mmCIF file of C-alpha atoms in Angstrom:
data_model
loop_
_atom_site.group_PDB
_atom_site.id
_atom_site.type_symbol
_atom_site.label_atom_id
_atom_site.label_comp_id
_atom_site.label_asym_id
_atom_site.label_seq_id
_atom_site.Cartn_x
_atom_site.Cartn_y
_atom_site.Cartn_z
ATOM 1 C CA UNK A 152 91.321 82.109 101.807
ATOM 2 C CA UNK A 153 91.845 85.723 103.007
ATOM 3 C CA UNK A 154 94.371 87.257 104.631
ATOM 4 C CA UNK A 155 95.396 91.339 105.375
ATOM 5 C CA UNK A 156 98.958 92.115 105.850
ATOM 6 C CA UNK A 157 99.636 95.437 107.292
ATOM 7 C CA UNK A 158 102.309 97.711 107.853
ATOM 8 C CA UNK A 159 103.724 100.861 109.677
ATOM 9 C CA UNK A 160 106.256 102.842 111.075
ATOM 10 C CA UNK A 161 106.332 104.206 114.651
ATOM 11 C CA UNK A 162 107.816 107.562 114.913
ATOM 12 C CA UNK A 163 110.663 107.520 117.899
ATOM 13 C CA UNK A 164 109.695 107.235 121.373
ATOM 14 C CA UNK A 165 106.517 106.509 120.811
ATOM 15 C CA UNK A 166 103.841 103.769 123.057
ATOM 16 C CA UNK A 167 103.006 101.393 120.759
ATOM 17 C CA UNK A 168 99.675 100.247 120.586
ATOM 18 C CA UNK A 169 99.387 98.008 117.955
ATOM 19 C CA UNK A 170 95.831 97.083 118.116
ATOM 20 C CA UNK A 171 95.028 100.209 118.235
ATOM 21 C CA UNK A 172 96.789 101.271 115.168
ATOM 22 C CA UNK A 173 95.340 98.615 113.026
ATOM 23 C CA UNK A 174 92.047 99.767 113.749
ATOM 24 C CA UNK A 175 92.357 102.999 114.031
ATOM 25 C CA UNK A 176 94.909 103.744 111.019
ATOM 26 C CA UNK A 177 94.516 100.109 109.158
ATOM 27 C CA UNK A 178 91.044 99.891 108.584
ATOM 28 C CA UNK A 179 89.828 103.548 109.554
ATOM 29 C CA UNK A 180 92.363 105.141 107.848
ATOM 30 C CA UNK A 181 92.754 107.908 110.228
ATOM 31 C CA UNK A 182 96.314 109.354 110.831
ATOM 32 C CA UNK A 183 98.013 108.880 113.582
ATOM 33 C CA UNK A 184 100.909 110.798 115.816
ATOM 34 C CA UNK A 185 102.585 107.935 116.663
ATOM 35 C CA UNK A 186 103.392 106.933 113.214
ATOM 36 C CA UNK A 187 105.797 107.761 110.369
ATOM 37 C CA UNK A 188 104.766 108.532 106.876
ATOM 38 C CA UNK A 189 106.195 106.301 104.174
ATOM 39 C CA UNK A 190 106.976 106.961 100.653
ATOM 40 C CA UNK A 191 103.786 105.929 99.575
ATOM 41 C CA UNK A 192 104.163 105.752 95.878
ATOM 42 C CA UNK A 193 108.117 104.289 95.842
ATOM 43 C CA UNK A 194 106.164 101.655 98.070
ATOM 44 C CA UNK A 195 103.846 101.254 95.227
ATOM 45 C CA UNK A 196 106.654 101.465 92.401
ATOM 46 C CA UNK A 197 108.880 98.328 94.271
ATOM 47 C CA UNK A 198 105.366 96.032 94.657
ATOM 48 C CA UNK A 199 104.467 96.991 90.608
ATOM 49 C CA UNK A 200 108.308 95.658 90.251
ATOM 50 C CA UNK A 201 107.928 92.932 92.282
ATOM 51 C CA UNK A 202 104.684 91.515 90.814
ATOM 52 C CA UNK A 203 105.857 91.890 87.053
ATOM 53 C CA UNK A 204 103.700 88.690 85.598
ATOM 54 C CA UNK A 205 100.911 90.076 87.356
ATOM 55 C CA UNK A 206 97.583 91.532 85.998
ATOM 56 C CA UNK A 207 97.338 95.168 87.260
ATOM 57 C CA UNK A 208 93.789 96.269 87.238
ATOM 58 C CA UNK A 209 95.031 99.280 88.458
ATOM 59 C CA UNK A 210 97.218 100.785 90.678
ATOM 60 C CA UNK A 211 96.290 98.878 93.587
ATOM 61 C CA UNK A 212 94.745 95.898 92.701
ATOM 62 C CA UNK A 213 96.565 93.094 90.885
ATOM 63 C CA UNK A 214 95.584 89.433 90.167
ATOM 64 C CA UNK A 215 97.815 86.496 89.269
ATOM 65 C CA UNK A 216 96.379 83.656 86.431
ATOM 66 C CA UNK A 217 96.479 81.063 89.061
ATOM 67 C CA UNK A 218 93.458 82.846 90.895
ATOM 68 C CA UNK A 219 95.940 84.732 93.921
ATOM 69 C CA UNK A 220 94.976 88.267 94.033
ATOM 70 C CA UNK A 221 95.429 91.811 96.079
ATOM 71 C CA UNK A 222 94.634 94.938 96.637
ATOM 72 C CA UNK A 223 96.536 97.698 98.376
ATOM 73 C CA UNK A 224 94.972 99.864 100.898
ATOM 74 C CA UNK A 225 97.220 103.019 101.750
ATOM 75 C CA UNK A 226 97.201 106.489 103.857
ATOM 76 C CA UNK A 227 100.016 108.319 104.077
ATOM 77 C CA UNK A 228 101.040 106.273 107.038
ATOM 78 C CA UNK A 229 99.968 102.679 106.698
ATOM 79 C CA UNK A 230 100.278 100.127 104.142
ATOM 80 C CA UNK A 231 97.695 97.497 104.033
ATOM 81 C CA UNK A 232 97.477 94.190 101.566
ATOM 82 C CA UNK A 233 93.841 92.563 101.498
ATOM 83 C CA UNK A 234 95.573 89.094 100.066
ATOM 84 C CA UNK A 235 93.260 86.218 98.234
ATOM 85 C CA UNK A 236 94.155 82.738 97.593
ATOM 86 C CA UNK A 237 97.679 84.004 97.589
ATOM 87 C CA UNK A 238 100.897 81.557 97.846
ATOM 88 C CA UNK A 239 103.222 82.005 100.725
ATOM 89 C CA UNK A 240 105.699 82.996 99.084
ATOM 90 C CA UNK A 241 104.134 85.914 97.426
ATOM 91 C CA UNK A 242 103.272 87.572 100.629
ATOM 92 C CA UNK A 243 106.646 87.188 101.587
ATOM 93 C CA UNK A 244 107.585 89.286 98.680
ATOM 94 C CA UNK A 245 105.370 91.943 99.902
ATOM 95 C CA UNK A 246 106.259 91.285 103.768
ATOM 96 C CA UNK A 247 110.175 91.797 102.369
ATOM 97 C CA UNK A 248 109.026 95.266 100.328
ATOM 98 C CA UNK A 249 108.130 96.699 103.783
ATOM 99 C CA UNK A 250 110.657 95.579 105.827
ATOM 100 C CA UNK A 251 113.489 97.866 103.649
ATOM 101 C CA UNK A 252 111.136 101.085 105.003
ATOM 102 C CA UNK A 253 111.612 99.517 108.153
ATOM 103 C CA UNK A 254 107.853 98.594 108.605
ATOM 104 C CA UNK A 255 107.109 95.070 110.397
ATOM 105 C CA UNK A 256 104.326 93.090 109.450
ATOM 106 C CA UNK A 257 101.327 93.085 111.791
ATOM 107 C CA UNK A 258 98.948 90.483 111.176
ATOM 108 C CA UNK A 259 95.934 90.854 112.617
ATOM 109 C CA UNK A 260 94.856 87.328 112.367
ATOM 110 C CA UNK A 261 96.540 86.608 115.318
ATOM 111 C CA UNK A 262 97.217 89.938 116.554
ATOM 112 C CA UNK A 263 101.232 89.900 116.301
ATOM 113 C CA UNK A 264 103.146 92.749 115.291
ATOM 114 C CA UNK A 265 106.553 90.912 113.746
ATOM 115 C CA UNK A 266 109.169 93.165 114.905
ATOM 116 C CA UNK A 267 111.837 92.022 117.017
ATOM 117 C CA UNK A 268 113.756 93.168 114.550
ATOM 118 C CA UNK A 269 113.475 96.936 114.993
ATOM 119 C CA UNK A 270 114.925 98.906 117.881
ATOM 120 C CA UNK A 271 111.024 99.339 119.937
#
């Protein structure tokens, strides 16, 4: 099973359109002026740390022996995790990486943006 987690910023005072900004950003990788950028490669440095037993292939792509891989999509805005045959409780890792830049998880599954917990 696949899943893609996905994550931003919205700069302040700005609509949020969140469909919008996972098609446009997520999987067009245009910018956006309604977003933040992130610290892209501290990002990358805390899921390499995170995901130490893990095979990197490079970068951006790491597999697990137990078959669970992912690979990282980024721009300088958005942060996107294709996930396969990955355990719960590894994406949570990566959903908690994302929440200390203060990006929510938007899963586009079921089109939910998970942020009650920011100040919209």
């Amino acid at each position: 099973m696949s899943t893609d987690l996905d994550f931003w910023k919205y700069r302040e005072g700005a609509a949020h359109n969140d469909r919008k900004i996972y098609e446009t950003a997520c999987c067009d990788g245009k910018i956006s002026e309604d977003l933040e950028n992130l610290p892209i490669e501290e990002i990358l440095e805390k899921v390499a740390a995170a995901f130490p037993c893990w095979k990197a292939l490079n970068s951006k792509s790491y597999e697990n022996e137990d078959g669970g891989a992912f690979e990282i999509f980024t721009t300088s805005q958005i942060v996107r995790f294709d996930c396969y045959g990955m355990k719960g409780e590894d994406m949570n890792r990566l959903m908690d990486i994302l929440e200390e830049f203060g990006c929510p998880l938007y899963n586009p599954q079921v089109s939910t943006r998970f942020d009650s917990w920011t100040d919209r």
